[in-house]
């Protein structure tokens, strides 16, 4: 049933909001800290758990996918409600955590780019395709199409 997928999203959103508020109070910040992200992670985990157990019916899958497609605008709307100034005024921990998160993301991207194998650029791919096309057209036993 599609309503089950919507119910799963609602449960994850409520749990994420609760955990975000709890995390904010533990950190001494008067704001929800990561509640929407926590809800998204819970939804992904619940969907994977249900799929592994064979409980992900087409209706539940449709409900989760439908709201998953709308989740980014919902996240933006929920994040817009949060008062960043109040969070920043409540202590330097928020700014330190934000800067640390950005630096961690930069470092992760650098590490992944160095670990990954070097792929071909689009120019190299096009040059190979043109060379192959010219080679096929000029080879004696083949006709140009």
PDB file of N, CA, C and O in Angstrom, residues 16-38 82 87 90 93-94 97:
ATOM      1  N   UNK A  16      13.637  11.545  13.329  1.00  0.00           N
ATOM      2  CA  UNK A  16      14.741  12.438  13.001  1.00  0.00           C
ATOM      3  C   UNK A  16      14.625  13.773  13.701  1.00  0.00           C
ATOM      4  O   UNK A  16      15.613  14.310  14.217  1.00  0.00           O
ATOM      5  N   UNK A  17      13.414  14.316  13.749  1.00  0.00           N
ATOM      6  CA  UNK A  17      13.194  15.582  14.446  1.00  0.00           C
ATOM      7  C   UNK A  17      13.463  15.433  15.934  1.00  0.00           C
ATOM      8  O   UNK A  17      14.123  16.290  16.552  1.00  0.00           O
ATOM      9  N   UNK A  18      12.978  14.356  16.514  1.00  0.00           N
ATOM     10  CA  UNK A  18      13.208  14.120  17.940  1.00  0.00           C
ATOM     11  C   UNK A  18      14.702  13.971  18.236  1.00  0.00           C
ATOM     12  O   UNK A  18      15.231  14.588  19.169  1.00  0.00           O
ATOM     13  N   UNK A  19      15.391  13.149  17.427  1.00  0.00           N
ATOM     14  CA  UNK A  19      16.820  12.942  17.650  1.00  0.00           C
ATOM     15  C   UNK A  19      17.626  14.218  17.384  1.00  0.00           C
ATOM     16  O   UNK A  19      18.616  14.489  18.067  1.00  0.00           O
ATOM     17  N   UNK A  20      17.216  15.008  16.403  1.00  0.00           N
ATOM     18  CA  UNK A  20      17.882  16.287  16.129  1.00  0.00           C
ATOM     19  C   UNK A  20      17.716  17.261  17.279  1.00  0.00           C
ATOM     20  O   UNK A  20      18.669  17.963  17.657  1.00  0.00           O
ATOM     21  N   UNK A  21      16.513  17.325  17.857  1.00  0.00           N
ATOM     22  CA  UNK A  21      16.286  18.178  19.034  1.00  0.00           C
ATOM     23  C   UNK A  21      17.092  17.685  20.230  1.00  0.00           C
ATOM     24  O   UNK A  21      17.676  18.478  20.976  1.00  0.00           O
ATOM     25  N   UNK A  22      17.125  16.368  20.407  1.00  0.00           N
ATOM     26  CA  UNK A  22      17.898  15.787  21.501  1.00  0.00           C
ATOM     27  C   UNK A  22      19.388  16.086  21.336  1.00  0.00           C
ATOM     28  O   UNK A  22      20.067  16.477  22.293  1.00  0.00           O
ATOM     29  N   UNK A  23      19.891  15.929  20.127  1.00  0.00           N
ATOM     30  CA  UNK A  23      21.295  16.229  19.864  1.00  0.00           C
ATOM     31  C   UNK A  23      21.601  17.706  20.084  1.00  0.00           C
ATOM     32  O   UNK A  23      22.636  18.052  20.654  1.00  0.00           O
ATOM     33  N   UNK A  24      20.689  18.565  19.680  1.00  0.00           N
ATOM     34  CA  UNK A  24      20.869  19.996  19.907  1.00  0.00           C
ATOM     35  C   UNK A  24      20.929  20.332  21.376  1.00  0.00           C
ATOM     36  O   UNK A  24      21.773  21.122  21.816  1.00  0.00           O
ATOM     37  N   UNK A  25      20.044  19.731  22.173  1.00  0.00           N
ATOM     38  CA  UNK A  25      20.065  20.012  23.611  1.00  0.00           C
ATOM     39  C   UNK A  25      21.307  19.429  24.277  1.00  0.00           C
ATOM     40  O   UNK A  25      21.853  20.025  25.204  1.00  0.00           O
ATOM     41  N   UNK A  26      21.777  18.274  23.801  1.00  0.00           N
ATOM     42  CA  UNK A  26      23.005  17.701  24.354  1.00  0.00           C
ATOM     43  C   UNK A  26      24.218  18.563  24.038  1.00  0.00           C
ATOM     44  O   UNK A  26      25.153  18.654  24.835  1.00  0.00           O
ATOM     45  N   UNK A  27      24.222  19.203  22.870  1.00  0.00           N
ATOM     46  CA  UNK A  27      25.330  20.059  22.480  1.00  0.00           C
ATOM     47  C   UNK A  27      25.186  21.481  23.013  1.00  0.00           C
ATOM     48  O   UNK A  27      26.079  22.296  22.842  1.00  0.00           O
ATOM     49  N   UNK A  28      24.068  21.779  23.644  1.00  0.00           N
ATOM     50  CA  UNK A  28      23.843  23.117  24.190  1.00  0.00           C
ATOM     51  C   UNK A  28      23.414  24.129  23.145  1.00  0.00           C
ATOM     52  O   UNK A  28      23.581  25.325  23.325  1.00  0.00           O
ATOM     53  N   UNK A  29      22.854  23.649  22.052  1.00  0.00           N
ATOM     54  CA  UNK A  29      22.390  24.523  20.978  1.00  0.00           C
ATOM     55  C   UNK A  29      20.869  24.552  21.029  1.00  0.00           C
ATOM     56  O   UNK A  29      20.221  23.519  21.152  1.00  0.00           O
ATOM     57  N   UNK A  30      20.312  25.717  20.923  1.00  0.00           N
ATOM     58  CA  UNK A  30      18.845  25.841  20.987  1.00  0.00           C
ATOM     59  C   UNK A  30      18.237  25.682  19.595  1.00  0.00           C
ATOM     60  O   UNK A  30      17.512  26.538  19.120  1.00  0.00           O
ATOM     61  N   UNK A  31      18.570  24.593  18.936  1.00  0.00           N
ATOM     62  CA  UNK A  31      18.062  24.334  17.592  1.00  0.00           C
ATOM     63  C   UNK A  31      18.102  22.829  17.324  1.00  0.00           C
ATOM     64  O   UNK A  31      18.772  22.083  18.028  1.00  0.00           O
ATOM     65  N   UNK A  32      17.390  22.433  16.296  1.00  0.00           N
ATOM     66  CA  UNK A  32      17.404  21.057  15.843  1.00  0.00           C
ATOM     67  C   UNK A  32      18.704  20.854  15.064  1.00  0.00           C
ATOM     68  O   UNK A  32      18.950  21.526  14.078  1.00  0.00           O
ATOM     69  N   UNK A  33      19.518  19.913  15.498  1.00  0.00           N
ATOM     70  CA  UNK A  33      20.821  19.693  14.869  1.00  0.00           C
ATOM     71  C   UNK A  33      20.764  18.425  14.027  1.00  0.00           C
ATOM     72  O   UNK A  33      20.830  17.320  14.546  1.00  0.00           O
ATOM     73  N   UNK A  34      20.611  18.603  12.726  1.00  0.00           N
ATOM     74  CA  UNK A  34      20.664  17.476  11.809  1.00  0.00           C
ATOM     75  C   UNK A  34      19.450  16.585  11.787  1.00  0.00           C
ATOM     76  O   UNK A  34      19.532  15.448  11.320  1.00  0.00           O
ATOM     77  N   UNK A  35      18.323  17.043  12.267  1.00  0.00           N
ATOM     78  CA  UNK A  35      17.133  16.201  12.322  1.00  0.00           C
ATOM     79  C   UNK A  35      16.663  15.724  10.960  1.00  0.00           C
ATOM     80  O   UNK A  35      16.275  14.568  10.794  1.00  0.00           O
ATOM     81  N   UNK A  36      16.717  16.588   9.971  1.00  0.00           N
ATOM     82  CA  UNK A  36      16.269  16.218   8.635  1.00  0.00           C
ATOM     83  C   UNK A  36      17.233  15.202   8.020  1.00  0.00           C
ATOM     84  O   UNK A  36      16.813  14.225   7.401  1.00  0.00           O
ATOM     85  N   UNK A  37      18.518  15.397   8.228  1.00  0.00           N
ATOM     86  CA  UNK A  37      19.506  14.436   7.735  1.00  0.00           C
ATOM     87  C   UNK A  37      19.364  13.087   8.415  1.00  0.00           C
ATOM     88  O   UNK A  37      19.472  12.035   7.769  1.00  0.00           O
ATOM     89  N   UNK A  38      19.120  13.117   9.711  1.00  0.00           N
ATOM     90  CA  UNK A  38      18.907  11.870  10.452  1.00  0.00           C
ATOM     91  C   UNK A  38      17.670  11.154   9.912  1.00  0.00           C
ATOM     92  O   UNK A  38      17.678   9.941   9.726  1.00  0.00           O
ATOM     93  N   UNK A  82      14.743  26.887  10.261  1.00  0.00           N
ATOM     94  CA  UNK A  82      15.669  26.936  11.389  1.00  0.00           C
ATOM     95  C   UNK A  82      16.362  28.290  11.425  1.00  0.00           C
ATOM     96  O   UNK A  82      16.791  28.821  10.414  1.00  0.00           O
ATOM     97  N   UNK A  87      21.203  29.845  16.450  1.00  0.00           N
ATOM     98  CA  UNK A  87      22.151  28.748  16.648  1.00  0.00           C
ATOM     99  C   UNK A  87      23.572  29.277  16.774  1.00  0.00           C
ATOM    100  O   UNK A  87      24.341  28.836  17.630  1.00  0.00           O
ATOM    101  N   UNK A  90      24.271  30.933  20.114  1.00  0.00           N
ATOM    102  CA  UNK A  90      24.229  30.083  21.301  1.00  0.00           C
ATOM    103  C   UNK A  90      25.596  29.523  21.673  1.00  0.00           C
ATOM    104  O   UNK A  90      25.730  28.888  22.702  1.00  0.00           O
ATOM    105  N   UNK A  93      30.474  26.477  19.377  1.00  0.00           N
ATOM    106  CA  UNK A  93      30.498  25.083  18.959  1.00  0.00           C
ATOM    107  C   UNK A  93      29.846  24.891  17.591  1.00  0.00           C
ATOM    108  O   UNK A  93      30.305  24.077  16.784  1.00  0.00           O
ATOM    109  N   UNK A  94      28.816  25.653  17.308  1.00  0.00           N
ATOM    110  CA  UNK A  94      28.129  25.543  16.027  1.00  0.00           C
ATOM    111  C   UNK A  94      29.060  25.936  14.892  1.00  0.00           C
ATOM    112  O   UNK A  94      29.150  25.250  13.871  1.00  0.00           O
ATOM    113  N   UNK A  97      31.808  23.302  14.520  1.00  0.00           N
ATOM    114  CA  UNK A  97      31.281  22.093  13.883  1.00  0.00           C
ATOM    115  C   UNK A  97      31.055  22.310  12.392  1.00  0.00           C
ATOM    116  O   UNK A  97      31.357  21.428  11.567  1.00  0.00           O
TER     117      UNK A  97
END
